[in-house]
CSV table of N, CA and C in Angstrom, one decimal:
chain,number,residue,atom,x,y,z
A,1,UNK,N,-20.0,-47.2,2.1
A,1,UNK,CA,-20.0,-46.0,1.3
A,1,UNK,C,-20.8,-44.9,2.0
A,2,UNK,N,-20.3,-43.7,1.9
A,2,UNK,CA,-20.9,-42.6,2.6
A,2,UNK,C,-21.9,-41.9,1.6
A,3,UNK,N,-23.0,-41.5,2.2
A,3,UNK,CA,-24.0,-40.7,1.4
A,3,UNK,C,-24.3,-39.4,2.1
A,4,UNK,N,-24.6,-38.4,1.3
A,4,UNK,CA,-25.1,-37.2,1.8
A,4,UNK,C,-26.6,-37.2,1.5
A,5,UNK,N,-27.4,-37.2,2.5
A,5,UNK,CA,-28.9,-37.4,2.3
A,5,UNK,C,-29.7,-36.6,3.3
A,6,UNK,N,-31.0,-36.7,3.0
A,6,UNK,CA,-32.0,-36.0,3.9
A,6,UNK,C,-32.5,-36.9,4.9
A,7,UNK,N,-32.5,-36.5,6.2
A,7,UNK,CA,-33.3,-37.2,7.3
A,7,UNK,C,-34.6,-36.4,7.4
A,8,UNK,N,-35.5,-36.9,8.2
A,8,UNK,CA,-36.8,-36.3,8.4
A,8,UNK,C,-36.9,-35.8,9.8
A,9,UNK,N,-37.4,-34.6,10.0
A,9,UNK,CA,-37.6,-34.0,11.4
A,9,UNK,C,-38.9,-33.2,11.4
A,10,UNK,N,-39.3,-32.8,12.6
A,10,UNK,CA,-40.5,-32.0,12.7
A,10,UNK,C,-41.7,-32.9,12.9
A,11,UNK,N,-42.9,-32.3,12.9
A,11,UNK,CA,-44.1,-33.0,13.1
A,11,UNK,C,-44.9,-33.1,11.7
A,12,UNK,N,-45.9,-33.9,11.7
A,12,UNK,CA,-46.7,-34.1,10.5
A,12,UNK,C,-47.3,-32.7,10.0
A,13,UNK,N,-47.0,-32.4,8.8
A,13,UNK,CA,-47.5,-31.2,8.2
A,13,UNK,C,-46.5,-30.0,8.3
A,14,UNK,N,-45.5,-30.2,9.2
A,14,UNK,CA,-44.5,-29.1,9.3
A,14,UNK,C,-43.1,-29.8,9.4
A,15,UNK,N,-42.8,-30.5,8.3
A,15,UNK,CA,-41.5,-31.2,8.3
A,15,UNK,C,-40.4,-30.3,7.9
A,16,UNK,N,-39.2,-30.7,8.4
A,16,UNK,CA,-37.9,-30.1,7.9
A,16,UNK,C,-37.0,-31.2,7.7
A,17,UNK,N,-36.0,-31.0,7.0
A,17,UNK,CA,-35.1,-32.1,6.6
A,17,UNK,C,-33.6,-31.8,6.8
A,18,UNK,N,-33.0,-32.3,7.9
A,18,UNK,CA,-31.6,-32.2,8.1
A,18,UNK,C,-30.8,-32.9,7.0
A,19,UNK,N,-29.8,-32.2,6.5
A,19,UNK,CA,-28.9,-32.8,5.6
A,19,UNK,C,-27.7,-33.4,6.3
A,20,UNK,N,-27.6,-34.8,6.2
A,20,UNK,CA,-26.6,-35.5,7.0
A,20,UNK,C,-25.7,-36.3,6.2
A,21,UNK,N,-24.5,-36.6,6.7
A,21,UNK,CA,-23.5,-37.5,6.1
A,21,UNK,C,-23.6,-38.8,6.9
A,22,UNK,N,-24.0,-39.9,6.2
A,22,UNK,CA,-24.3,-41.1,6.9
A,22,UNK,C,-23.8,-42.3,6.0
A,23,UNK,N,-23.6,-43.5,6.6
A,23,UNK,CA,-23.4,-44.7,5.9
A,23,UNK,C,-24.6,-45.0,5.1
A,24,UNK,N,-24.4,-45.6,3.9
A,24,UNK,CA,-25.5,-45.9,3.0
A,24,UNK,C,-26.4,-47.0,3.6
A,25,UNK,N,-25.9,-47.8,4.5
A,25,UNK,CA,-26.7,-48.9,5.1
A,25,UNK,C,-27.5,-48.5,6.3
A,26,UNK,N,-27.2,-47.3,6.9
A,26,UNK,CA,-27.9,-46.9,8.1
A,26,UNK,C,-29.3,-46.4,7.8
A,27,UNK,N,-30.2,-46.5,8.7
A,27,UNK,CA,-31.6,-46.1,8.5
A,27,UNK,C,-31.7,-44.6,8.2
A,28,UNK,N,-32.8,-44.2,7.6
A,28,UNK,CA,-33.0,-42.8,7.2
A,28,UNK,C,-32.8,-41.8,8.3
A,29,UNK,N,-33.4,-42.1,9.5
A,29,UNK,CA,-33.3,-41.2,10.6
A,29,UNK,C,-32.4,-41.8,11.7
A,30,UNK,N,-31.6,-42.7,11.3
A,30,UNK,CA,-30.7,-43.4,12.3
A,30,UNK,C,-29.4,-42.7,12.5
A,31,UNK,N,-28.4,-43.5,12.8
A,31,UNK,CA,-27.1,-42.9,13.2
A,31,UNK,C,-26.5,-42.2,12.0
A,32,UNK,N,-25.9,-41.1,12.2
A,32,UNK,CA,-25.2,-40.4,11.1
A,32,UNK,C,-23.9,-39.9,11.6
A,33,UNK,N,-23.0,-39.6,10.7
A,33,UNK,CA,-21.6,-39.2,11.1
A,33,UNK,C,-21.6,-37.7,11.4
A,34,UNK,N,-22.2,-36.9,10.5
A,34,UNK,CA,-22.1,-35.4,10.7
A,34,UNK,C,-23.4,-34.7,10.1
A,35,UNK,N,-23.8,-33.7,10.8
A,35,UNK,CA,-24.9,-32.9,10.3
A,35,UNK,C,-24.3,-31.8,9.4
A,36,UNK,N,-24.7,-31.7,8.2
A,36,UNK,CA,-24.2,-30.7,7.3
A,36,UNK,C,-25.0,-29.4,7.1
A,37,UNK,N,-26.3,-29.5,7.4
A,37,UNK,CA,-27.2,-28.4,7.3
A,37,UNK,C,-28.7,-28.9,7.3
A,38,UNK,N,-29.6,-28.1,6.8
A,38,UNK,CA,-31.0,-28.5,6.8
A,38,UNK,C,-31.7,-27.8,5.6
A,39,UNK,N,-32.8,-28.4,5.2
A,39,UNK,CA,-33.7,-27.9,4.2
A,39,UNK,C,-35.1,-27.7,4.7
A,40,UNK,N,-35.7,-26.5,4.5
A,40,UNK,CA,-37.0,-26.3,5.0
A,40,UNK,C,-37.9,-25.9,3.8
A,41,UNK,N,-38.7,-26.9,3.4
A,41,UNK,CA,-39.5,-26.6,2.2
A,41,UNK,C,-40.8,-25.8,2.5
A,42,UNK,N,-41.1,-25.5,3.7
A,42,UNK,CA,-42.3,-24.7,4.1
A,42,UNK,C,-42.0,-23.2,4.3
A,43,UNK,N,-40.7,-22.9,4.2
A,43,UNK,CA,-40.3,-21.4,4.3
A,43,UNK,C,-40.9,-20.7,3.1
A,44,UNK,N,-41.0,-19.4,3.2
A,44,UNK,CA,-41.6,-18.6,2.1
A,44,UNK,C,-40.7,-18.9,0.8
A,45,UNK,N,-39.5,-18.8,1.0
A,45,UNK,CA,-38.5,-19.2,0.0
A,45,UNK,C,-37.9,-20.5,0.4
A,46,UNK,N,-38.0,-21.5,-0.3
A,46,UNK,CA,-37.5,-22.8,0.1
A,46,UNK,C,-36.1,-22.6,0.6
A,47,UNK,N,-35.8,-22.9,1.8
A,47,UNK,CA,-34.6,-22.5,2.4
A,47,UNK,C,-33.6,-23.7,2.6
A,48,UNK,N,-32.5,-23.6,2.0
A,48,UNK,CA,-31.4,-24.6,2.1
A,48,UNK,C,-30.3,-23.9,2.9
A,49,UNK,N,-30.0,-24.4,4.1
A,49,UNK,CA,-28.9,-23.8,4.9
A,49,UNK,C,-27.9,-24.9,5.2
A,50,UNK,N,-26.7,-24.8,4.6
A,50,UNK,CA,-25.7,-25.9,4.9
A,50,UNK,C,-24.3,-25.2,4.9
A,51,UNK,N,-23.4,-26.0,5.6
A,51,UNK,CA,-22.0,-25.5,5.6
A,51,UNK,C,-21.3,-26.0,4.4
A,52,UNK,N,-21.1,-25.0,3.5
A,52,UNK,CA,-20.5,-25.3,2.2
A,52,UNK,C,-19.1,-26.0,2.3
A,53,UNK,N,-18.3,-25.6,3.2
A,53,UNK,CA,-17.0,-26.2,3.4
A,53,UNK,C,-17.1,-27.7,3.7
A,54,UNK,N,-18.0,-28.0,4.7
A,54,UNK,CA,-18.2,-29.4,5.1
A,54,UNK,C,-18.7,-30.2,3.9
A,55,UNK,N,-19.6,-29.7,3.2
A,55,UNK,CA,-20.2,-30.4,2.0
A,55,UNK,C,-19.1,-30.7,1.0
A,56,UNK,N,-18.4,-29.7,0.6
A,56,UNK,CA,-17.3,-29.9,-0.4
A,56,UNK,C,-16.2,-30.8,0.1
A,57,UNK,N,-15.9,-30.8,1.4
A,57,UNK,CA,-14.9,-31.7,2.0
A,57,UNK,C,-15.4,-33.1,1.9
A,58,UNK,N,-16.7,-33.3,2.2
A,58,UNK,CA,-17.3,-34.7,2.2
A,58,UNK,C,-17.3,-35.2,0.8
A,59,UNK,N,-17.6,-34.3,-0.2
A,59,UNK,CA,-17.7,-34.8,-1.6
A,59,UNK,C,-16.3,-35.1,-2.1
A,60,UNK,N,-15.3,-34.3,-1.6
A,60,UNK,CA,-13.9,-34.6,-2.1
A,60,UNK,C,-13.4,-35.9,-1.5
A,61,UNK,N,-13.9,-36.3,-0.4
A,61,UNK,CA,-13.5,-37.6,0.2
A,61,UNK,C,-14.3,-38.8,-0.3
A,62,UNK,N,-15.2,-38.6,-1.2
A,62,UNK,CA,-15.9,-39.7,-1.9
A,62,UNK,C,-17.3,-39.9,-1.5
A,63,UNK,N,-17.9,-39.0,-0.7
A,63,UNK,CA,-19.3,-39.2,-0.3
A,63,UNK,C,-20.2,-38.9,-1.6
A,64,UNK,N,-21.3,-39.7,-1.7
A,64,UNK,CA,-22.2,-39.5,-2.9
A,64,UNK,C,-23.5,-38.9,-2.4
A,65,UNK,N,-23.9,-37.7,-3.0
A,65,UNK,CA,-25.2,-37.2,-2.6
A,65,UNK,C,-26.3,-38.0,-3.3
A,66,UNK,N,-27.5,-38.0,-2.6
A,66,UNK,CA,-28.6,-38.6,-3.2
A,66,UNK,C,-29.1,-37.7,-4.3
A,67,UNK,N,-30.1,-38.2,-5.1
A,67,UNK,CA,-30.6,-37.3,-6.2
A,67,UNK,C,-31.2,-36.0,-5.7
A,68,UNK,N,-32.0,-36.1,-4.7
A,68,UNK,CA,-32.6,-34.9,-4.2
A,68,UNK,C,-31.6,-33.9,-3.6
A,69,UNK,N,-30.7,-34.4,-2.8
A,69,UNK,CA,-29.6,-33.5,-2.2
A,69,UNK,C,-28.8,-32.9,-3.4
A,70,UNK,N,-28.5,-33.7,-4.4
A,70,UNK,CA,-27.7,-33.2,-5.5
A,70,UNK,C,-28.4,-32.1,-6.2
A,71,UNK,N,-29.7,-32.2,-6.4
A,71,UNK,CA,-30.5,-31.1,-7.0
A,71,UNK,C,-30.5,-29.9,-6.1
A,72,UNK,N,-30.7,-30.1,-4.8
A,72,UNK,CA,-30.7,-28.9,-3.9
A,72,UNK,C,-29.4,-28.2,-3.9
A,73,UNK,N,-28.3,-29.0,-3.8
A,73,UNK,CA,-27.0,-28.4,-3.8
A,73,UNK,C,-26.7,-27.6,-5.1
A,74,UNK,N,-27.2,-28.2,-6.2
A,74,UNK,CA,-27.0,-27.5,-7.5
A,74,UNK,C,-27.8,-26.2,-7.6
A,75,UNK,N,-29.0,-26.2,-7.1
A,75,UNK,CA,-29.8,-25.0,-7.1
A,75,UNK,C,-29.2,-23.9,-6.2
A,76,UNK,N,-28.5,-24.4,-5.1
A,76,UNK,CA,-27.9,-23.4,-4.2
A,76,UNK,C,-26.5,-22.9,-4.7
A,77,UNK,N,-26.0,-23.5,-5.8
A,77,UNK,CA,-24.8,-23.1,-6.4
A,77,UNK,C,-23.5,-23.8,-5.7
A,78,UNK,N,-23.7,-24.8,-5.0
A,78,UNK,CA,-22.6,-25.5,-4.3
A,78,UNK,C,-22.0,-26.5,-5.2
A,79,UNK,N,-22.8,-27.2,-6.0
A,79,UNK,CA,-22.3,-28.2,-7.0
A,79,UNK,C,-22.5,-27.6,-8.4
A,80,UNK,N,-21.5,-27.9,-9.2
A,80,UNK,CA,-21.5,-27.4,-10.6
A,80,UNK,C,-22.3,-28.3,-11.5
A,81,UNK,N,-22.2,-29.6,-11.3
A,81,UNK,CA,-22.8,-30.5,-12.3
A,81,UNK,C,-24.3,-30.6,-12.0
A,82,UNK,N,-25.1,-30.7,-13.1
A,82,UNK,CA,-26.5,-30.8,-13.0
A,82,UNK,C,-26.9,-32.3,-12.8
A,83,UNK,N,-27.8,-32.6,-11.9
A,83,UNK,CA,-28.2,-34.0,-11.7
A,83,UNK,C,-29.1,-34.5,-12.8
A,84,UNK,N,-28.9,-35.7,-13.2
A,84,UNK,CA,-29.7,-36.3,-14.2
A,84,UNK,C,-31.0,-36.9,-13.6
A,85,UNK,N,-32.1,-36.8,-14.3
A,85,UNK,CA,-33.4,-37.2,-13.7
A,85,UNK,C,-33.4,-38.8,-13.7
A,86,UNK,N,-32.8,-39.4,-14.7
A,86,UNK,CA,-32.8,-40.8,-14.7
A,86,UNK,C,-31.6,-41.4,-15.5
A,87,UNK,N,-31.4,-42.6,-15.4
A,87,UNK,CA,-30.3,-43.3,-16.2
A,87,UNK,C,-30.4,-43.0,-17.7
A,88,UNK,N,-31.7,-43.0,-18.2
A,88,UNK,CA,-31.9,-42.7,-19.6
A,88,UNK,C,-31.3,-41.4,-20.0
A,89,UNK,N,-31.6,-40.4,-19.1
A,89,UNK,CA,-31.0,-39.0,-19.4
A,89,UNK,C,-29.5,-39.0,-19.5
A,90,UNK,N,-28.9,-39.7,-18.6
A,90,UNK,CA,-27.4,-39.8,-18.6
A,90,UNK,C,-27.0,-40.5,-19.9
A,91,UNK,N,-27.6,-41.6,-20.2
A,91,UNK,CA,-27.2,-42.3,-21.5
A,91,UNK,C,-27.4,-41.5,-22.7
A,92,UNK,N,-28.5,-40.7,-22.7
A,92,UNK,CA,-28.7,-39.8,-23.9
A,92,UNK,C,-27.6,-38.8,-24.0
A,93,UNK,N,-27.2,-38.2,-22.9
A,93,UNK,CA,-26.1,-37.2,-23.0
A,93,UNK,C,-24.8,-37.8,-23.4
A,94,UNK,N,-24.5,-39.0,-22.9
A,94,UNK,CA,-23.3,-39.7,-23.3
A,94,UNK,C,-23.3,-40.0,-24.8
A,95,UNK,N,-24.5,-40.4,-25.3
A,95,UNK,CA,-24.6,-40.8,-26.7
A,95,UNK,C,-24.4,-39.5,-27.6
A,96,UNK,N,-25.0,-38.4,-27.2
A,96,UNK,CA,-24.8,-37.2,-27.9
A,96,UNK,C,-23.4,-36.7,-28.0
A,97,UNK,N,-22.7,-36.8,-26.8
A,97,UNK,CA,-21.3,-36.4,-26.8
A,97,UNK,C,-20.4,-37.3,-27.6
A,98,UNK,N,-20.8,-38.6,-27.7
A,98,UNK,CA,-20.0,-39.5,-28.5
A,98,UNK,C,-20.2,-39.2,-30.0
A,99,UNK,N,-21.4,-38.8,-30.4
A,99,UNK,CA,-21.7,-38.4,-31.8
A,99,UNK,C,-20.9,-37.2,-32.2
A,100,UNK,N,-20.8,-36.2,-31.3
A,100,UNK,CA,-20.1,-35.0,-31.5
A,100,UNK,C,-18.6,-35.2,-31.7
A,101,UNK,N,-18.1,-36.2,-30.9
A,101,UNK,CA,-16.6,-36.5,-31.1
A,101,UNK,C,-16.4,-37.2,-32.4
A,102,UNK,N,-17.3,-38.0,-32.9
A,102,UNK,CA,-17.1,-38.7,-34.1
A,102,UNK,C,-17.1,-37.8,-35.3
A,103,UNK,N,-17.9,-36.7,-35.2
A,103,UNK,CA,-18.0,-35.7,-36.3
A,103,UNK,C,-16.7,-34.9,-36.5
A,104,UNK,N,-16.0,-34.8,-35.4
A,104,UNK,CA,-14.7,-34.0,-35.4
A,104,UNK,C,-13.7,-34.9,-36.0
């Protein structure tokens, strides 16, 4: 299964995070298929720089973003759906939607 996730780069105290497409079983900083961009949390404005076309293409082929990458892509306007903080949040939304359908 393919994942879109953050790798770690830079030195201690000045990290940056490349956004990579990799197999879910490969190590965090190990072999990856493609570099999609990077995230720099220490920039004045937290900077996400990624190739939107490559990200959307990877997602359409079935790659799953990690929670953090999902949140970053949502904040950048690349992904429409909002990431859930936990499984409980997802269950709560599904339950509310089911109640709304019953009322109709």
